[in-house]
Amino acid sequence: MRIVTFGTSLTARGGWQPALALALGACLGRPAVVETVAQSGATSDWALGQMDRVAALKPDVVLVEFYANDAAIHRFISQSHSARNIAAILDGLHRRLPHARVIVMAMNPMAGMRGMIRPFIDGYIQIHRAAATERGFEFIDFRPNWMALSQAARQAAIPDGVHPLPEAAARIMAPRAAEVITGKTCRDGKL
């Protein structure tokens, strides 16, 4: 199984992809490769130019996240602009990869100054969720998994308010992503 994670710094420096590959391989009983097409600071404008790069990797599954930087007020990407872009991204991926599963993601809660520059982030997430749903694509919201942590544990796991530590992201996100991708609850590689 080949997975491409497609997104922003939450993907580029996320650190959860190796854990996802291990979880998928153990659960499926066959190798899983997770590759990344991502850039720190990227918005959905950047993503529009990367779809051929994603398609060239011939993934079975594409995990997509671009709402967070679109929502940053200094990026000047309105919700309507983000909606047009995510629609074009999802349609473009489907055209290039008609047999691949495309799964849109909401990553983690944001806090502090970096959270404050994204006052309307929930609206952007809803727009991206709606675009996925309208196309029959899946949506993973990791935020409830993060919110299940105590506030102190969450702050320790996401010290800058936006970017989880890789080991925390691996622990919180990889099992949930593996569960959605496989349709099975996998614990320590067992179904």
N, CA and C of each residue as an Amber inpcrd file, in Angstrom:
protein
   573
   0.8370000  -1.1710000   0.0000000   0.0000000   0.0000000   0.0000000
   0.8810000   1.2330000   0.0000000   0.5190000   2.1850000  -0.8280000
   1.2870000   3.4260000  -0.9280000   0.3830000   4.5930000  -0.5320000
   0.8660000   5.3840000   0.4250000   0.1440000   6.5420000   0.9300000
   0.9640000   7.7810000   0.6070000   0.3050000   8.8590000   0.1980000
   0.9660000  10.1540000   0.0790000   0.2890000  11.1050000   1.0500000
   1.0870000  11.7380000   1.8980000   0.5900000  12.7760000   2.7850000
   0.9040000  14.1140000   2.1220000  -0.1170000  14.9420000   1.9550000
  -0.0580000  16.1340000   1.1110000  -0.5190000  17.3210000   1.9480000
   0.4190000  18.2320000   2.2840000  -0.0110000  19.3120000   3.1430000
   1.0280000  20.3630000   3.4540000   0.8880000  20.9120000   4.6540000
   1.6550000  22.0460000   5.1480000   2.7600000  21.5530000   6.0800000
   3.2540000  22.4310000   6.9440000   4.2730000  22.0270000   7.9200000
   3.7480000  20.9520000   8.8670000   2.4300000  20.9070000   9.0790000
   1.8620000  19.8670000   9.9390000   2.0990000  18.4780000   9.3440000
   2.3240000  18.4450000   8.0460000   2.6660000  17.2140000   7.3430000
   4.1670000  17.1570000   7.0700000   4.7450000  18.2670000   6.5980000
   6.1630000  18.2850000   6.2230000   7.0650000  17.9330000   7.3930000
   6.7440000  18.4400000   8.5710000   7.5800000  18.1520000   9.7390000
   6.7880000  17.4440000  10.8260000   5.6970000  16.8030000  10.4160000
   4.7900000  16.1720000  11.3670000   5.3710000  15.0150000  12.1340000
   6.1480000  14.1700000  11.4790000   6.7710000  13.0460000  12.1510000
   5.8670000  11.8510000  12.4050000   4.6280000  11.9240000  11.9720000
   3.6850000  10.8230000  12.2110000   3.6710000   9.7980000  11.0910000
   4.2910000  10.0940000   9.9790000   4.2450000   9.1970000   8.8310000
   4.9660000   7.8620000   9.0480000   6.1590000   7.8180000   9.6570000
   6.7720000   6.5010000   9.8970000   5.9070000   5.6080000  10.7880000
   5.2900000   6.1900000  11.8020000   4.4110000   5.4010000  12.6720000
   3.1900000   4.9100000  11.9070000   2.6820000   5.7260000  10.9880000
   1.5530000   5.3040000  10.1650000   1.9580000   4.1330000   9.2710000
   3.1260000   4.2110000   8.6500000   3.6010000   3.1110000   7.7990000
   3.7260000   1.8180000   8.5970000   4.2820000   1.9040000   9.7990000
   4.4210000   0.7150000  10.6450000   3.0620000   0.1520000  11.0450000
   2.1510000   1.0300000  11.4420000   0.8160000   0.5770000  11.8570000
   0.0750000  -0.0840000  10.7040000   0.1450000   0.5160000   9.5290000
  -0.5320000  -0.0650000   8.3670000   0.0880000  -1.4040000   7.9870000
   1.4090000  -1.4580000   7.9570000   2.0850000  -2.7050000   7.6020000
   1.7350000  -3.8290000   8.5600000   1.7210000  -3.5190000   9.8480000
   1.4010000  -4.5350000  10.8560000  -0.0530000  -4.9710000  10.7490000
  -0.9450000  -4.0100000  10.5560000  -2.3800000  -4.3370000  10.4940000
  -2.7470000  -5.0890000   9.2270000  -2.1260000  -4.7180000   8.1270000
  -2.4830000  -5.3180000   6.8410000  -1.6700000  -6.5720000   6.5290000
  -0.5730000  -6.7600000   7.2440000   0.2730000  -7.9050000   6.9770000
   1.0360000  -7.7830000   5.6720000   1.2130000  -6.5610000   5.2140000
   2.0010000  -6.3050000   4.0060000   2.6230000  -4.9250000   4.1300000
   3.6780000  -4.6660000   3.4020000   4.3550000  -3.3790000   3.5470000
   3.4670000  -2.1970000   3.1680000   3.6940000  -1.1110000   3.8590000
   3.0490000   0.1580000   3.5260000   4.1410000   1.2140000   3.4140000
   4.0620000   2.0030000   2.3860000   5.0120000   3.0840000   2.1560000
   4.2540000   4.3940000   2.2860000   4.7930000   5.2940000   3.0810000
   4.1800000   6.6090000   3.2390000   5.1720000   7.6480000   2.7490000
   4.7700000   8.3880000   1.7200000   5.6090000   9.4460000   1.1560000
   4.9380000  10.7870000   1.4110000   5.7120000  11.8440000   1.3230000
   5.2030000  13.1620000   1.6710000   5.4690000  14.1670000   0.5670000
   4.4290000  14.9240000   0.2310000   4.5300000  16.0990000  -0.6290000
   3.9590000  17.2310000   0.2190000   4.8450000  18.0270000   0.7980000
   4.3980000  19.0590000   1.7320000   5.4500000  20.1510000   1.8160000
   4.9940000  21.3020000   2.3050000   5.9130000  22.4270000   2.4520000
   5.4580000  23.2870000   3.6250000   6.3960000  23.6340000   4.4680000
   6.0880000  24.5430000   5.5710000   5.6260000  25.8810000   5.0030000
   4.5790000  26.4190000   5.5850000   4.0380000  27.6900000   5.1340000
   3.1480000  27.5970000   3.9160000   2.9680000  26.3980000   3.3740000
   2.1810000  26.2400000   2.1480000   0.6990000  26.5310000   2.4050000
   0.0790000  27.0620000   1.3800000  -1.3690000  27.2660000   1.3840000
  -1.9570000  26.4090000   0.2720000  -3.2600000  26.4730000   0.1400000
  -3.9070000  25.7400000  -0.9440000  -3.4960000  26.2860000  -2.3060000
  -3.0420000  27.5430000  -2.3800000  -2.5170000  28.0700000  -3.6550000
  -1.3160000  27.2290000  -4.0960000  -0.4020000  26.9270000  -3.1760000
   0.7690000  26.1000000  -3.4880000   0.3320000  24.7030000  -3.9160000
  -0.6440000  24.1610000  -3.2250000  -1.0920000  22.7900000  -3.5010000
  -1.6050000  22.6160000  -4.9200000  -2.2060000  23.6620000  -5.4720000
  -2.7360000  23.5730000  -6.8390000  -1.6580000  23.1870000  -7.8440000
  -0.4320000  23.5790000  -7.5870000   0.6710000  23.2770000  -8.5010000
   1.3980000  21.9820000  -8.2050000   0.9270000  21.2200000  -7.2230000
   1.6370000  20.0100000  -6.8000000   0.9120000  18.7080000  -7.1270000
  -0.2390000  18.7870000  -7.7610000  -1.0380000  17.5710000  -7.9640000
  -0.3680000  16.5570000  -8.8870000   0.3430000  17.0220000  -9.9080000
   1.0600000  16.0810000 -10.7790000   2.1550000  15.3640000  -9.9960000
   2.7980000  16.0900000  -9.0950000   3.8390000  15.4980000  -8.2500000
   3.2490000  14.3970000  -7.3590000   2.0800000  14.6660000  -6.7840000
   1.3960000  13.6530000  -5.9650000   1.0200000  12.4590000  -6.8320000
   0.4230000  12.7170000  -7.9810000  -0.0360000  11.6400000  -8.8660000
   1.1230000  10.7700000  -9.3460000   2.2830000  11.3690000  -9.5650000
   3.4430000  10.6110000 -10.0510000   3.8790000   9.5360000  -9.0600000
   3.5280000   9.6980000  -7.7930000   3.8850000   8.7090000  -6.7740000
   2.9410000   7.5090000  -6.7630000   1.8690000   7.5840000  -7.5380000
   0.8990000   6.4950000  -7.7070000   0.3660000   5.9580000  -6.3620000
  -0.1770000   6.8470000  -5.5470000  -0.6610000   6.3870000  -4.2430000
  -1.9980000   5.6510000  -4.3280000  -2.2040000   4.7920000  -3.3490000
  -3.5130000   4.1720000  -3.1480000  -4.4050000   5.1000000  -2.3250000
  -3.7670000   5.8910000  -1.4600000  -4.4750000   6.8140000  -0.5740000
  -3.7050000   8.1310000  -0.5450000  -4.4400000   9.2530000  -0.6080000
  -3.8460000  10.5780000  -0.4340000  -4.5030000  11.2200000   0.7830000
  -3.6800000  11.6170000   1.7470000  -4.1440000  12.3260000   2.9370000
  -3.8300000  13.8100000   2.7390000  -4.8560000  14.6620000   2.8040000
  -4.7370000  16.0660000   2.3990000  -5.0510000  16.9980000   3.5660000
  -4.2030000  18.0180000   3.7710000  -4.5110000  19.0790000   4.7480000
  -3.9030000  20.4040000   4.2880000  -4.7820000  21.4050000   4.0540000
  -4.3250000  22.7380000   3.6570000  -5.1120000  23.8820000   4.2830000
  -5.9910000  23.6170000   5.2160000  -6.8270000  24.6660000   5.7870000
  -6.0590000  25.6090000   6.7220000  -5.0600000  25.1000000   7.4480000
  -4.4560000  25.8630000   8.5520000  -3.7690000  27.1380000   8.0950000
  -2.9840000  27.0700000   7.0330000  -2.3190000  28.2850000   6.5570000
  -3.2780000  29.1610000   5.7610000  -4.2660000  28.5470000   5.0990000
  -5.2910000  29.3700000   4.4520000  -5.9830000  30.2420000   5.4850000
  -6.1720000  29.7140000   6.6940000  -6.8920000  30.4220000   7.7520000
  -6.0730000  31.5160000   8.4360000  -4.7610000  31.5240000   8.2320000
  -3.9170000  32.5480000   8.8690000  -4.1990000  33.9030000   8.2230000
  -4.5740000  34.8740000   9.0370000  -5.0480000  36.1460000   8.4780000
  -3.9930000  36.8630000   7.6400000  -2.7220000  36.6540000   7.9070000
  -1.6850000  37.3300000   7.1360000  -1.4430000  36.6730000   5.7660000
  -2.1060000  35.5560000   5.5010000  -1.9720000  34.9030000   4.1860000
  -2.9600000  35.4780000   3.1730000  -3.9800000  36.1720000   3.6610000
  -4.9750000  36.8290000   2.7980000  -5.6850000  35.8620000   1.8580000
  -6.0160000  34.6820000   2.3670000  -6.8050000  33.7190000   1.6000000
  -8.1830000  33.6560000   2.2440000  -9.1600000  34.1790000   1.5540000
 -10.5220000  34.2000000   2.0950000 -11.1010000  32.7880000   2.1330000
 -12.1900000  32.6410000   2.8580000 -12.8410000  31.3320000   2.8980000
 -13.3380000  30.9340000   1.5140000 -13.8480000  31.8850000   0.7400000
 -14.3210000  31.5330000  -0.6100000 -13.1550000  31.1260000  -1.5090000
 -12.0200000  31.7870000  -1.3680000 -10.8110000  31.4360000  -2.1330000
 -10.3560000  30.0260000  -1.7360000 -10.3220000  29.7480000  -0.4440000
  -9.9320000  28.4270000   0.0450000 -10.9040000  27.3570000  -0.4480000
 -12.1970000  27.6880000  -0.4670000 -13.2110000  26.7320000  -0.9470000
 -12.9800000  26.4000000  -2.4170000 -12.7010000  27.4100000  -3.2330000
 -12.4290000  27.1540000  -4.6580000 -11.1850000  26.2840000  -4.8190000
 -10.1520000  26.6190000  -4.0410000  -8.9090000  25.8630000  -4.1540000
  -9.0710000  24.4110000  -3.7230000  -9.7020000  24.1700000  -2.5710000
  -9.8150000  22.7760000  -2.1160000 -10.6900000  21.9810000  -3.0820000
 -11.7080000  22.6110000  -3.6510000 -12.5210000  21.9150000  -4.6570000
 -11.6560000  21.5290000  -5.8610000 -10.8200000  22.4660000  -6.3220000
  -9.9480000  22.1920000  -7.4680000  -8.9090000  21.1240000  -7.1300000
  -8.3990000  21.1490000  -5.9070000  -7.4120000  20.1510000  -5.4850000
  -8.0470000  18.7640000  -5.4570000  -9.1980000  18.6510000  -4.8300000
  -9.8440000  17.3380000  -4.7250000 -10.2750000  16.8290000  -6.0940000
 -10.8370000  17.7040000  -6.9230000 -11.2260000  17.2860000  -8.2780000
 -10.0120000  16.9130000  -9.1120000  -8.9230000  17.6800000  -8.9600000
  -7.6960000  17.3860000  -9.7040000  -7.0650000  16.0680000  -9.2870000
  -7.0670000  15.7900000  -8.0060000  -6.5430000  14.5050000  -7.5370000
  -7.3960000  13.3570000  -8.0530000  -8.7040000  13.5370000  -8.0350000
  -9.5950000  12.4710000  -8.5110000  -9.4000000  12.2130000 -10.0100000
  -9.2270000  13.2730000 -10.7850000  -8.9770000  13.0950000 -12.2280000
  -7.6670000  12.3490000 -12.4700000  -6.6350000  12.7260000 -11.7400000
  -5.3220000  12.1200000 -11.9380000  -5.2210000  10.7190000 -11.3320000
  -5.9730000  10.4970000 -10.2600000  -5.8840000   9.2360000  -9.5060000
  -7.2950000   8.6980000  -9.2560000  -7.9940000   8.2770000 -10.3160000
  -9.4110000   7.9190000 -10.1560000  -9.6660000   6.7560000  -9.2110000
  -8.6770000   5.9260000  -8.9620000  -8.8780000   4.7630000  -8.0900000
  -8.3270000   4.9710000  -6.6790000  -7.6990000   6.0970000  -6.4400000
  -7.1300000   6.3620000  -5.1110000  -8.2050000   6.8870000  -4.1680000
  -8.0560000   6.5600000  -2.9000000  -8.8930000   7.1600000  -1.8570000
  -8.2690000   8.4920000  -1.4880000  -9.1040000   9.5090000  -1.4260000
  -8.6510000  10.8290000  -0.9990000  -9.3230000  11.1080000   0.3370000
  -8.5090000  11.4100000   1.3330000  -9.0080000  11.6550000   2.6850000
  -8.5070000  13.0220000   3.1330000  -9.4360000  13.9070000   3.4430000
  -9.1120000  15.2500000   3.9220000  -8.9960000  15.1840000   5.4450000
  -8.0580000  15.9690000   6.0050000  -7.7960000  15.8950000   7.4360000
  -7.9060000  17.2560000   8.1190000  -8.3470000  17.2280000   9.3710000
  -8.2040000  18.3440000  10.3120000  -7.2010000  17.8550000  11.3470000
  -6.1270000  18.5780000  11.5480000  -4.9720000  18.0400000  12.2410000
  -5.0210000  18.1370000  13.7690000  -4.8180000  19.3140000  14.3280000
  -4.7410000  19.4560000  15.7810000  -5.2380000  20.8360000  16.1890000
  -5.6530000  20.9930000  17.4440000  -6.0590000  22.3170000  17.8950000
  -4.8530000  23.2530000  17.9110000  -5.1210000  24.5410000  17.7760000
  -4.0570000  25.5400000  17.7690000  -4.2970000  26.5200000  18.9040000
  -3.2010000  26.9840000  19.5050000  -3.3090000  27.8480000  20.6750000
  -2.2470000  28.9430000  20.6160000  -2.3060000  29.8480000  21.5780000
  -1.3090000  30.9110000  21.6750000  -1.4190000  31.8850000  20.5080000
  -0.3430000  32.6050000  20.2600000  -0.3380000  33.6150000  19.1920000
  -0.6070000  32.9880000  17.8280000  -0.0700000  31.8030000  17.5910000
  -0.2820000  31.1600000  16.2920000  -1.7310000  30.7420000  16.1170000
  -2.3890000  30.4350000  17.2020000  -3.8210000  30.1720000  17.1500000
  -4.6040000  31.4550000  16.9530000  -4.1370000  32.5350000  17.5780000
  -4.8510000  33.8120000  17.4890000  -4.8540000  34.3880000  16.0800000
  -3.8360000  34.0820000  15.2770000  -3.8240000  34.6100000  13.9020000
  -4.7130000  33.7890000  12.9690000  -5.4080000  32.8230000  13.5470000
  -6.3390000  31.9860000  12.7810000  -7.7230000  32.0240000  13.4540000
  -8.3170000  33.2190000  13.5910000  -9.5610000  33.3260000  14.3640000
 -10.7490000  32.6040000  13.7330000 -10.6910000  32.3350000  12.4460000
 -11.8190000  31.7120000  11.7510000 -11.4870000  30.3030000  11.2580000
 -10.5270000  29.6620000  11.9070000 -10.0440000  28.3610000  11.4360000
 -11.1560000  27.3250000  11.3470000 -12.0900000  27.3370000  12.2950000
 -13.1710000  26.3440000  12.2510000 -13.9790000  26.4570000  10.9610000
 -14.1700000  27.6760000  10.4690000 -14.8760000  27.8640000   9.2000000
 -14.1200000  27.2530000   8.0330000 -12.8060000  27.3940000   8.0210000
 -11.9910000  26.8020000   6.9620000 -12.0600000  25.2750000   7.0300000
 -12.0070000  24.7350000   8.2440000 -12.1080000  23.2840000   8.3930000
 -13.4550000  22.8040000   7.8610000 -14.5180000  23.5130000   8.1960000
 -15.8560000  23.1210000   7.7290000 -15.9440000  23.1630000   6.2040000
 -15.3340000  24.1560000   5.5980000 -15.3220000  24.2680000   4.1370000
 -14.6030000  23.0720000   3.5140000 -13.4690000  22.7030000   4.0750000
 -12.7000000  21.5820000   3.5300000 -13.4290000  20.2610000   3.7860000
 -14.0600000  20.1370000   4.9550000 -14.8610000  18.9420000   5.2410000
 -16.0160000  18.8350000   4.2390000 -16.7020000  19.9370000   4.0050000
 -17.8390000  19.9300000   3.0790000 -17.4000000  19.5660000   1.6640000
 -16.2470000  20.0820000   1.2320000 -15.7460000  19.7540000  -0.1120000
 -15.4780000  18.2550000  -0.2250000 -14.9200000  17.6650000   0.8300000
 -14.6720000  16.2190000   0.8220000 -15.9970000  15.4560000   0.7790000
 -16.9120000  15.8250000   1.6420000 -18.1980000  15.1270000   1.7390000
 -18.9800000  15.2080000   0.4300000 -18.9910000  16.3900000  -0.1850000
 -19.7100000  16.5690000  -1.4550000 -19.1930000  15.6440000  -2.5380000
 -17.9520000  15.2550000  -2.4480000 -17.3380000  14.3950000  -3.4680000
 -17.3100000  12.9230000  -3.0560000 -17.8790000  12.6220000  -1.9240000
 -17.8650000  11.2390000  -1.4380000 -16.5260000  10.8150000  -0.8770000
 -15.6730000  11.7990000  -0.5350000 -14.3790000  11.5020000   0.0560000
 -14.5190000  11.4650000   1.5750000 -13.5260000  10.9140000   2.2080000
 -13.5420000  10.7850000   3.6550000 -12.8960000  11.9980000   4.3190000
 -13.1680000  12.1260000   5.6110000 -12.6220000  13.2130000   6.4090000
 -12.2140000  12.6490000   7.7630000 -10.9950000  12.9310000   8.1860000
 -10.5230000  12.5490000   9.5210000 -10.3260000  13.8260000  10.3190000
 -10.9380000  13.8830000  11.4760000 -10.7330000  15.0000000  12.3850000
  -9.9530000  14.4900000  13.5980000  -8.6690000  14.8230000  13.6420000
  -7.8170000  14.3810000  14.7440000  -7.9910000  15.2280000  15.9980000
  -8.6570000  16.3810000  15.8890000  -8.7530000  17.2930000  17.0290000
  -9.3850000  16.6620000  18.2700000 -10.4410000  15.8430000  18.1460000
 -10.9650000  15.2190000  19.3690000  -9.9390000  14.3180000  20.0690000
  -9.0740000  13.6650000  19.2890000  -8.0310000  12.8320000  19.8940000
  -7.0640000  13.6880000  20.7120000  -6.7300000  14.8650000  20.1840000
  -5.8570000  15.7860000  20.9200000  -6.5710000  16.3600000  22.1370000
  -7.8410000  16.6730000  21.9750000  -8.5950000  17.2880000  23.0700000
  -8.8480000  16.3040000  24.2110000  -8.6980000  15.0170000  23.9580000
  -8.8440000  14.0180000  25.0170000  -7.6800000  14.0910000  26.0070000
  -6.5910000  14.7260000  25.6060000  -5.4620000  14.9330000  26.5210000
  -5.8090000  16.0410000  27.5060000  -5.1900000  16.0200000  28.6560000
  -5.3510000  17.1480000  29.5740000  -4.7380000  18.3850000  28.9270000
  -5.1160000  19.5590000  29.4040000  -4.5650000  20.7920000  28.8470000
  -3.0450000  20.8230000  28.9840000  -2.5480000  20.3860000  30.1260000
  -1.0920000  20.3750000  30.3380000  -0.4070000  19.4160000  29.3770000
  -0.9840000  18.2440000  29.1660000  -0.3920000  17.2680000  28.2410000
  -0.4430000  17.7910000  26.8100000  -1.5440000  18.4500000  26.4640000
  -1.6790000  19.0140000  25.1210000  -0.6450000  20.1200000  24.8980000
  -0.4480000  20.9740000  25.8940000   0.5470000  22.0480000  25.7690000
   1.9580000  21.4740000  25.6560000   2.2240000  20.4090000  26.3770000
   3.5410000  19.7680000  26.2820000   3.7320000  19.1130000  24.9150000
   2.6630000  18.5760000  24.3540000   2.7360000  17.8950000  23.0590000
   2.7980000  18.8750000  21.8870000   2.2240000  20.0770000  22.0820000
   2.1900000  21.0990000  21.0180000   2.7720000  22.3860000  21.6040000
   4.0710000  22.4070000  21.8800000   4.6540000  23.5150000  22.6410000
   4.5820000  24.8820000  21.9590000   4.5910000  24.9310000  20.6310000
   4.5010000  26.2330000  19.9700000   3.0560000  26.6230000  19.6520000
   2.1120000  25.7950000  20.0620000   0.7000000  26.0830000  19.8390000
   0.1630000  25.6090000  18.5110000   1.0250000  25.1680000  17.6140000
   0.5900000  24.7360000  16.2770000   1.1750000  23.3900000  15.8750000
   2.4700000  23.2030000  16.0610000   3.1630000  22.0150000  15.5430000
   3.3910000  20.9950000  16.6500000   2.6950000  19.8630000  16.6050000
   2.9340000  18.8300000  17.6120000   4.3540000  18.2830000  17.5160000
   4.8810000  17.8710000  18.6590000   6.1490000  17.1530000  18.6460000
   5.9470000  15.8660000  17.8510000   6.9360000  15.4490000  17.0580000
   6.7620000  14.2610000  16.2210000   6.3110000  13.0230000  16.9870000
   6.8870000  12.7860000  18.1680000   6.5010000  11.5870000  18.9120000
   5.0550000  11.6700000  19.3940000   4.5910000  12.8580000  19.7150000
   3.1900000  13.0240000  20.1250000   2.2650000  12.8400000  18.9290000
   2.6350000  13.4230000  17.7930000   1.8170000  13.2710000  16.5830000
   1.7300000  11.8030000  16.1890000   2.8410000  11.0870000  16.2890000
   2.8440000   9.6520000  15.9570000   1.9060000   8.8830000  16.8750000
   1.9360000   9.2000000  18.1500000   1.1170000   8.4850000  19.1340000
  -0.3780000   8.7940000  18.9760000  -0.7020000  10.0410000  18.6690000
  -2.1000000  10.4670000  18.5880000  -2.6980000  10.1970000  17.2050000
  -1.9570000  10.4990000  16.1520000  -2.5310000  10.5050000  14.8120000
  -2.3860000   9.2000000  14.0460000  -1.2460000   8.5260000  14.1640000
  -1.0230000   7.3210000  13.3590000  -2.0700000   6.2380000  13.6050000
  -2.4270000   5.9180000  14.8610000  -3.4410000   4.8730000  15.0540000
  -4.8010000   5.2400000  14.4530000  -5.1900000   6.4970000  14.5950000
  -6.4860000   6.9300000  14.0540000  -6.4710000   6.8780000  12.5250000
  -5.4070000   7.3500000  11.9010000  -5.3100000   7.3010000  10.4420000
  -5.3100000   5.8610000   9.9510000  -4.5750000   4.9780000  10.6290000
  -4.5380000   3.5640000  10.2400000  -5.9220000   2.9450000  10.3500000
  -6.6530000   3.3110000  11.3820000  -8.0080000   2.7900000  11.5750000
  -8.9310000   3.2110000  10.4320000  -8.8460000   4.4750000  10.0320000
  -9.6830000   4.9480000   8.9210000  -9.2810000   4.2780000   7.6160000
  -7.9950000   4.1850000   7.3660000  -7.5220000   3.6160000   6.1000000
  -7.8650000   2.1300000   5.9920000  -7.6850000   1.3850000   7.0770000
  -7.9230000  -0.0630000   7.0250000  -9.3650000  -0.4480000   7.3230000
 -10.0970000   0.4250000   7.9930000 -11.4610000   0.0910000   8.4200000
 -11.4590000  -0.8380000   9.6160000 -10.3090000  -0.9670000  10.2730000
 -10.1470000  -1.8690000  11.4090000  -9.4770000  -1.1400000  12.5540000
  -9.7720000  -1.5790000  13.7500000  -9.0530000  -1.0440000  14.9080000
  -7.7960000  -1.8660000  15.0890000  -6.6700000  -1.2100000  14.9510000
  -5.3760000  -1.8830000  15.0440000  -4.6670000  -1.4140000  16.3020000
  -4.2540000  -2.3110000  17.1120000  -3.4810000  -2.0010000  18.3100000
  -2.2160000  -2.8490000  18.2920000  -1.0980000  -2.1630000  18.3060000
   0.1930000  -2.8680000  18.3150000   0.2780000  -3.8740000  17.1710000
  -0.2860000  -3.5030000  16.0290000  -0.1870000  -4.3630000  14.8500000
  -1.1710000  -5.4980000  14.8240000  -2.0800000  -5.5650000  15.7800000
  -3.0530000  -6.6580000  15.8110000  -4.4370000  -6.1210000  15.5330000
  -5.2500000  -6.9050000  14.8430000  -6.6070000  -6.4830000  14.5300000
  -7.5070000  -6.7450000  15.7090000
